[in-house]
Structures are given as C-alpha cells and as structure tokens.
N, CA, C and O atoms as a DFTB+ gen file, in Angstrom:
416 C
 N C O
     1  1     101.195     181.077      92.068
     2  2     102.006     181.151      93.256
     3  2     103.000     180.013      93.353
     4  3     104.065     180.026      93.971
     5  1     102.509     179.088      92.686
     6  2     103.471     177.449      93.136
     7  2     104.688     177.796      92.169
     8  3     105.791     177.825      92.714
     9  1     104.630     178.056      90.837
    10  2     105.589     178.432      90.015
    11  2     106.517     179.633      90.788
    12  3     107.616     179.449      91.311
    13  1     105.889     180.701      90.724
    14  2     107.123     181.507      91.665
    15  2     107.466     181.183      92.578
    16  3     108.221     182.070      92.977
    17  1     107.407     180.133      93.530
    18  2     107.460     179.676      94.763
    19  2     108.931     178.668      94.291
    20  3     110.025     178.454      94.815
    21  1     108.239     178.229      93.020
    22  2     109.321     177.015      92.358
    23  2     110.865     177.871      91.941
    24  3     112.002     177.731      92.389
    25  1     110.294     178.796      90.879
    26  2     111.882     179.850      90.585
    27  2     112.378     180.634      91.715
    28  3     113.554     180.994      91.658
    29  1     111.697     180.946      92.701
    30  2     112.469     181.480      93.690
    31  2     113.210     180.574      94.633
    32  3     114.220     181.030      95.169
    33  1     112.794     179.224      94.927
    34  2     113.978     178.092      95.319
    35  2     115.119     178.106      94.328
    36  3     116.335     178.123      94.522
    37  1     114.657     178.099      93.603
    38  2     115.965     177.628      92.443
    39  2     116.609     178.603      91.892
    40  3     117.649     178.098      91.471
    41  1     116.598     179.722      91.644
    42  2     116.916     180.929      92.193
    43  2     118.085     180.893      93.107
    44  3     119.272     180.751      92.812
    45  1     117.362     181.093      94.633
    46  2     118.355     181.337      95.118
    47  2     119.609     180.166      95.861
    48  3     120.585     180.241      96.608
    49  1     118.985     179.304      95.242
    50  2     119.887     178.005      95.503
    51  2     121.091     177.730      94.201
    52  3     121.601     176.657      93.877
    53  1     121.317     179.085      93.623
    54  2     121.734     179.320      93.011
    55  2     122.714     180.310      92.700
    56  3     123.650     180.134      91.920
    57  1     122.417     181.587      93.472
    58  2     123.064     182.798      93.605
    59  2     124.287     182.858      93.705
    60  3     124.669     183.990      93.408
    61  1     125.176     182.126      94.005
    62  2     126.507     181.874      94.600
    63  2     127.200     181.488      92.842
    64  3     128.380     181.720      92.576
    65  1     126.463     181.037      92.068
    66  2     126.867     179.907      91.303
    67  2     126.987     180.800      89.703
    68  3     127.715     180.317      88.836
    69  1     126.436     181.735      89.506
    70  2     125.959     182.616      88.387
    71  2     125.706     183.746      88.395
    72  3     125.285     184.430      89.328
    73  1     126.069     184.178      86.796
    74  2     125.758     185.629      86.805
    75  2     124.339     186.069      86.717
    76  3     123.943     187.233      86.775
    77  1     123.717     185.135      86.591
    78  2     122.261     185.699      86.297
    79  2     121.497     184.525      85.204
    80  3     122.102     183.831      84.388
    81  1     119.992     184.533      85.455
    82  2     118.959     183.664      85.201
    83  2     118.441     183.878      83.850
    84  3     118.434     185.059      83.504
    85  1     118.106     183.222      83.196
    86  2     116.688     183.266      81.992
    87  2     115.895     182.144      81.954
    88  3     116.216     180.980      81.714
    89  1     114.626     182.708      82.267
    90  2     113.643     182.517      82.618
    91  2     112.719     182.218      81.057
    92  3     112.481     183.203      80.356
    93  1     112.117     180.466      80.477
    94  2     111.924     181.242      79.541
    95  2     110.079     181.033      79.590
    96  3     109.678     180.168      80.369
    97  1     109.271     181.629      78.967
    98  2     107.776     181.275      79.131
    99  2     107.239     182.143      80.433
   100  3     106.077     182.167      80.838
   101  1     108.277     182.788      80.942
   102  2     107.197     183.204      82.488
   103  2     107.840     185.067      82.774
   104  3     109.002     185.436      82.605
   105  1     107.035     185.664      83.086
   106  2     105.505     185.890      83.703
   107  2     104.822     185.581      81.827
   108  3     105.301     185.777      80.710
   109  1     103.992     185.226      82.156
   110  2     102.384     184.980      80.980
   111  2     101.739     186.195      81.129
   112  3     101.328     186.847      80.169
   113  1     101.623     186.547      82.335
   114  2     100.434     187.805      82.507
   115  2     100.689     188.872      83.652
   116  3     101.485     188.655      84.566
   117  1     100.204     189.640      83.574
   118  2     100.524     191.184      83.924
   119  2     101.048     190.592      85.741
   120  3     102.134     190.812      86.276
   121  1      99.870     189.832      86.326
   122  2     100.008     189.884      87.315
   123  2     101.417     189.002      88.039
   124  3     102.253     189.528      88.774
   125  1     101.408     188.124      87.777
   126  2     102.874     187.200      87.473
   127  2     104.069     188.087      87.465
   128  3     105.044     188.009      88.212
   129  1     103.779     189.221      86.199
   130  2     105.184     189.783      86.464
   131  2     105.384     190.786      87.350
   132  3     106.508     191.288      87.370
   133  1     104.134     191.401      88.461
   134  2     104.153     192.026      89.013
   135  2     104.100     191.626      90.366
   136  3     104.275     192.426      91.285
   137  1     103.839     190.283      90.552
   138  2     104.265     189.188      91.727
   139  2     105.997     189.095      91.461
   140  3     106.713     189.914      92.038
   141  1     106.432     188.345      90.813
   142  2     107.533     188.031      90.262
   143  2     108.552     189.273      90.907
   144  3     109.559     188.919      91.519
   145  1     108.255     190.694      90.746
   146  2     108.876     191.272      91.251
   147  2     108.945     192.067      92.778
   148  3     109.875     192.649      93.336
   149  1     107.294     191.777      93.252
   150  2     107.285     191.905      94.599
   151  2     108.379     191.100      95.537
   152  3     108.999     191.430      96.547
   153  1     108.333     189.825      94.702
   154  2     108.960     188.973      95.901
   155  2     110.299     188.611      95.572
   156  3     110.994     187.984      96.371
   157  1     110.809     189.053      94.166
   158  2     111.464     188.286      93.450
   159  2     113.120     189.481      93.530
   160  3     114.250     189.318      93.991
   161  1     112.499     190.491      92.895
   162  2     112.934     191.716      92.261
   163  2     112.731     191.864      90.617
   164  3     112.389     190.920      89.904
   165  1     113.019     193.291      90.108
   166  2     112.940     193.431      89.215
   167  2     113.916     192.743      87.844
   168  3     115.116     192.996      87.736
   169  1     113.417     192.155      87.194
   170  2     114.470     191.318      85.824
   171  2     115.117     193.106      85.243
   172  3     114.607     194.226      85.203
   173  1     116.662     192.440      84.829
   174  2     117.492     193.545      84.448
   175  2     117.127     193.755      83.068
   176  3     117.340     194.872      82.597
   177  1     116.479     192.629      82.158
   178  2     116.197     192.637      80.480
   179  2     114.982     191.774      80.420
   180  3     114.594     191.369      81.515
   181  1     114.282     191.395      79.342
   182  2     113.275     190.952      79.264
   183  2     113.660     190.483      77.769
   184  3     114.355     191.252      77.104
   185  1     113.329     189.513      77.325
   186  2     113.291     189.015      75.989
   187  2     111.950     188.577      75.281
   188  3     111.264     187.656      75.725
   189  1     111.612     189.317      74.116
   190  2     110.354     188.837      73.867
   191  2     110.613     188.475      72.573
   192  3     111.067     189.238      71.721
   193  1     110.222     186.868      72.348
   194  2     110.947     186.420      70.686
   195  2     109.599     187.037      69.958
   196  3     108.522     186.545      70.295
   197  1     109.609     187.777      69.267
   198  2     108.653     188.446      68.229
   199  2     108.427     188.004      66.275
   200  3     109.028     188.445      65.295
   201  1     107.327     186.995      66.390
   202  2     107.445     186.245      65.404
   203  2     105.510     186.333      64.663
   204  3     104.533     186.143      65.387
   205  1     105.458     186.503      63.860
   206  2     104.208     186.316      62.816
   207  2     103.092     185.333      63.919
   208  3     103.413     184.747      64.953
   209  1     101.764     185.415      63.284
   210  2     100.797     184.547      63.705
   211  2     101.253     183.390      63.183
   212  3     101.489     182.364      63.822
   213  1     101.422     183.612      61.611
   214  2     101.417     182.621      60.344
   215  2     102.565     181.713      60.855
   216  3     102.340     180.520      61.060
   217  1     103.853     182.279      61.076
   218  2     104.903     181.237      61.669
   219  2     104.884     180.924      62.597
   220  3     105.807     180.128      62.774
   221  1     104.173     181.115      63.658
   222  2     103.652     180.521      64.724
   223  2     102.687     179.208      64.465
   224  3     102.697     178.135      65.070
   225  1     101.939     179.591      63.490
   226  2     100.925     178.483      63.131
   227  2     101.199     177.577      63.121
   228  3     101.012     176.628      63.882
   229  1     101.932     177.766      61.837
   230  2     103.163     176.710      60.765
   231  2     103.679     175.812      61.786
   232  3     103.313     174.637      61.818
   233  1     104.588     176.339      62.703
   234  2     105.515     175.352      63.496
   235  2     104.643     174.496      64.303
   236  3     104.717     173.273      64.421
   237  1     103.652     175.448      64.943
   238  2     103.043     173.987      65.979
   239  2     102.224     173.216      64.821
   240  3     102.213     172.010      65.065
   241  1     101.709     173.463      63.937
   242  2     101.090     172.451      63.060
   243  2     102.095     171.543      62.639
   244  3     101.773     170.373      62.427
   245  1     103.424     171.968      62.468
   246  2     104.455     170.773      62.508
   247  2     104.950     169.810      63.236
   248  3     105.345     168.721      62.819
   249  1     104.934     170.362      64.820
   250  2     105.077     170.279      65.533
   251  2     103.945     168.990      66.095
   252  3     104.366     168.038      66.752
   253  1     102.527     169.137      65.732
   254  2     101.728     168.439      66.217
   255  2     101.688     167.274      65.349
   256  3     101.207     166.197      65.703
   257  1     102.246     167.520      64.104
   258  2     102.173     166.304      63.262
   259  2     103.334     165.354      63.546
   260  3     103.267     164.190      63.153
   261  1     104.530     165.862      64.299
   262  2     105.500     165.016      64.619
   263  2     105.816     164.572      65.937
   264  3     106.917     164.092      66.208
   265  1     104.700     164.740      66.944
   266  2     104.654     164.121      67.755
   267  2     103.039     163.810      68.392
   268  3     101.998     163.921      67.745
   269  1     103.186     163.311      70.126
   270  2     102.000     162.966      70.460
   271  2     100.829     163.867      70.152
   272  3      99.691     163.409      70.059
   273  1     101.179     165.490      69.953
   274  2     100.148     166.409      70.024
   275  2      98.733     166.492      69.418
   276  3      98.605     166.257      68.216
   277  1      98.036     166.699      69.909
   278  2      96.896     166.470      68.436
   279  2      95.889     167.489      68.721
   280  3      94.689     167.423      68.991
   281  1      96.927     168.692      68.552
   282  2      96.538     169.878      68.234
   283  2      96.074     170.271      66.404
   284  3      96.805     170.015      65.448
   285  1      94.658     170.951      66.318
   286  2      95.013     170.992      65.125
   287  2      94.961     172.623      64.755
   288  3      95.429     173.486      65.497
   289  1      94.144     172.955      63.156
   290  2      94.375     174.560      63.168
   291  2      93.664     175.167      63.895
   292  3      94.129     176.153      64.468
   293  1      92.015     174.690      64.153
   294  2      91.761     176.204      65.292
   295  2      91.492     175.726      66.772
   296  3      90.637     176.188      67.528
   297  1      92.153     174.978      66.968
   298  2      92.955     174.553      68.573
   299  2      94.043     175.570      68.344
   300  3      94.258     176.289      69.320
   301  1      94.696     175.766      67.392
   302  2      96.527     176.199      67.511
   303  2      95.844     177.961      67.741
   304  3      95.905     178.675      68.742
   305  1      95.158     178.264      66.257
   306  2      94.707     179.226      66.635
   307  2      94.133     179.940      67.798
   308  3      94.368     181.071      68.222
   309  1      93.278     178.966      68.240
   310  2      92.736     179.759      69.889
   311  2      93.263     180.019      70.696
   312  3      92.847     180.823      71.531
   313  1      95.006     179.110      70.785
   314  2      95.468     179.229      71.781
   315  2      96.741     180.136      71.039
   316  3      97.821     180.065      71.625
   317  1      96.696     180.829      70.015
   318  2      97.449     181.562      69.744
   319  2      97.383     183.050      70.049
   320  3      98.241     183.921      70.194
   321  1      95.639     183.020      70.106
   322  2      95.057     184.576      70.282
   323  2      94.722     184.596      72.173
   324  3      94.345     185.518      72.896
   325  1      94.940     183.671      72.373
   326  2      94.725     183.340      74.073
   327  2      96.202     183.933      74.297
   328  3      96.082     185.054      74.791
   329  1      97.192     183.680      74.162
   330  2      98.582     184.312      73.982
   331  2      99.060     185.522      73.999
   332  3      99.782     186.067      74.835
   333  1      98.454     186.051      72.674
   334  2      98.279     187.265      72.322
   335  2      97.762     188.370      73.639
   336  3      98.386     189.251      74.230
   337  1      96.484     187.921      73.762
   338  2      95.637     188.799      74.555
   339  2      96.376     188.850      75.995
   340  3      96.318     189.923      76.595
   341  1      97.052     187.792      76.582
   342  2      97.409     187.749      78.008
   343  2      98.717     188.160      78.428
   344  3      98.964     188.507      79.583
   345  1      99.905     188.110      77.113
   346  2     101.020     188.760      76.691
   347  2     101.578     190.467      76.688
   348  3     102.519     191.059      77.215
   349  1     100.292     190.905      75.678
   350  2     100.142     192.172      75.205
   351  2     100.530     193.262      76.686
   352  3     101.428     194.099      76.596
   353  1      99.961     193.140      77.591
   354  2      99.788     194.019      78.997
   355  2     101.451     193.939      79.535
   356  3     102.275     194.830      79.742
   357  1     101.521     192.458      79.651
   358  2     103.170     192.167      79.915
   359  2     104.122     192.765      79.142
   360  3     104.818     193.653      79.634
   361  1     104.284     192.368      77.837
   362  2     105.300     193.457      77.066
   363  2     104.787     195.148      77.021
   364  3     105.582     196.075      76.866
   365  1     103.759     195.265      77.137
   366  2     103.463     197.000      77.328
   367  2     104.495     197.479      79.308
   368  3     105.107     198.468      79.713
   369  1     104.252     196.559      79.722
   370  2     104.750     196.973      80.697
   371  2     106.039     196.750      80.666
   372  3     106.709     197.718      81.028
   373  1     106.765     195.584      80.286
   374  2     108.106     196.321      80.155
   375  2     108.834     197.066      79.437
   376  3     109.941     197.465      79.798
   377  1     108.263     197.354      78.274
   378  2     108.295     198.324      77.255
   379  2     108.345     199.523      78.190
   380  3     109.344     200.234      78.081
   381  1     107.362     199.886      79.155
   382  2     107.394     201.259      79.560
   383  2     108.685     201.571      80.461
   384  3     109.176     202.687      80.630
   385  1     109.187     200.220      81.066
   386  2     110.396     200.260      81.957
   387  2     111.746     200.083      81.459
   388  3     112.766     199.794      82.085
   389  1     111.560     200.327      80.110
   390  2     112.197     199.859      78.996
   391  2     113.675     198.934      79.536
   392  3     114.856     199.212      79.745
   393  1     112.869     197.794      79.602
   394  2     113.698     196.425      80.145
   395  2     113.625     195.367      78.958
   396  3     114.524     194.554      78.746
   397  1     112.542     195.456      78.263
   398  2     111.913     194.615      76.811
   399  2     113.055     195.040      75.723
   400  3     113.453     196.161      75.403
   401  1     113.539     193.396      75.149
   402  2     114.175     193.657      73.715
   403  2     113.550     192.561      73.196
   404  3     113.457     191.385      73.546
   405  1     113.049     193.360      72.072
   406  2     112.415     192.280      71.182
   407  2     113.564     191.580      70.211
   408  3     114.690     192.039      70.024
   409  1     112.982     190.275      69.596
   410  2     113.783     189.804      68.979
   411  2     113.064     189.155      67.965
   412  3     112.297     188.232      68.239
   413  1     113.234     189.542      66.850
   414  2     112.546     189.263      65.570
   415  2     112.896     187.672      65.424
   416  3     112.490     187.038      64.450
C-alpha cells in the first residue's frame, strides 16, 4: 500500500508535465497490479524484459562480486525462482489484456 500510495503522489504531481510514466520493478504480484489499477487506472503497455535463468544468474553473480552484495549462487538462485513464481500470474494477466510486450 505505501508504494502505491508513493507512485500515485508522484504520479499525479506530475500529470501536467508528461506524456506518460514507466514504472520499472512494480506490480511484483498479481495483487499490486490489480490494486495499482483500482486506484491508479489501467497501464496502456506493460514491459516485461524476458531473459534466461542462466543470464540472470551470471549478472547478479557479477554484480555481487563488484560490489557490497554478498549474494552468492543459491541465495541468487532462490531469489530467482521466488521471482519467477510471483511474476508468472502478473504477466499471464497482462498477456490476457494483451497490454504485455515482451522484450527479449
């Protein structure tokens, strides 16, 4: 709730100023994007960057080696399939409203 509470200030403290928002990391999960549009309205497109487990891996294992992170492989992993699973419902649903473009 605090996050949509957050993009909908900024949002519309904004409206005057732009053609339109991208949003990136949010809704995470089914319910988010179905809040998101109770209060929000419906997003005109949806972008979902669509990329391998394996290159997913790769980068945050790079990623953790070049900075504070100290994430390693099945930290990255768990939270890769934690992703997966909470994602999946979200792109099925805009897939059906066909608002989703994937992007390889």
């Amino acid at each position: 709730g605090i996050v949509l509470e957050l993009l909908k200030e900024a949002m519309v403290s904004k409206l005057g100023d732009t053609k339109g928002f991208l949003i990136d990391g949010y809704p995470r999960e089914l319910k988010e994007a179905e809040e998101f549009e109770s209060k929000i309205g419906e997003p005109k497109l949806v972008f979902c960057l669509d990329c391998s487990v394996e290159t997913m891996s790769s980068r945050l294992l790079m990623r953790s080696q070049s900075s504070q992170h100290s994430d390693n492989a099945k930290t990255i992993q768990e939270g890769i399939e934690n992703y997966y699973q909470a994602s999946k419902p979200v792109i099925a649903y805009y897939e059906r409203k066909t608002q989703l473009c994937k992007v390889n």
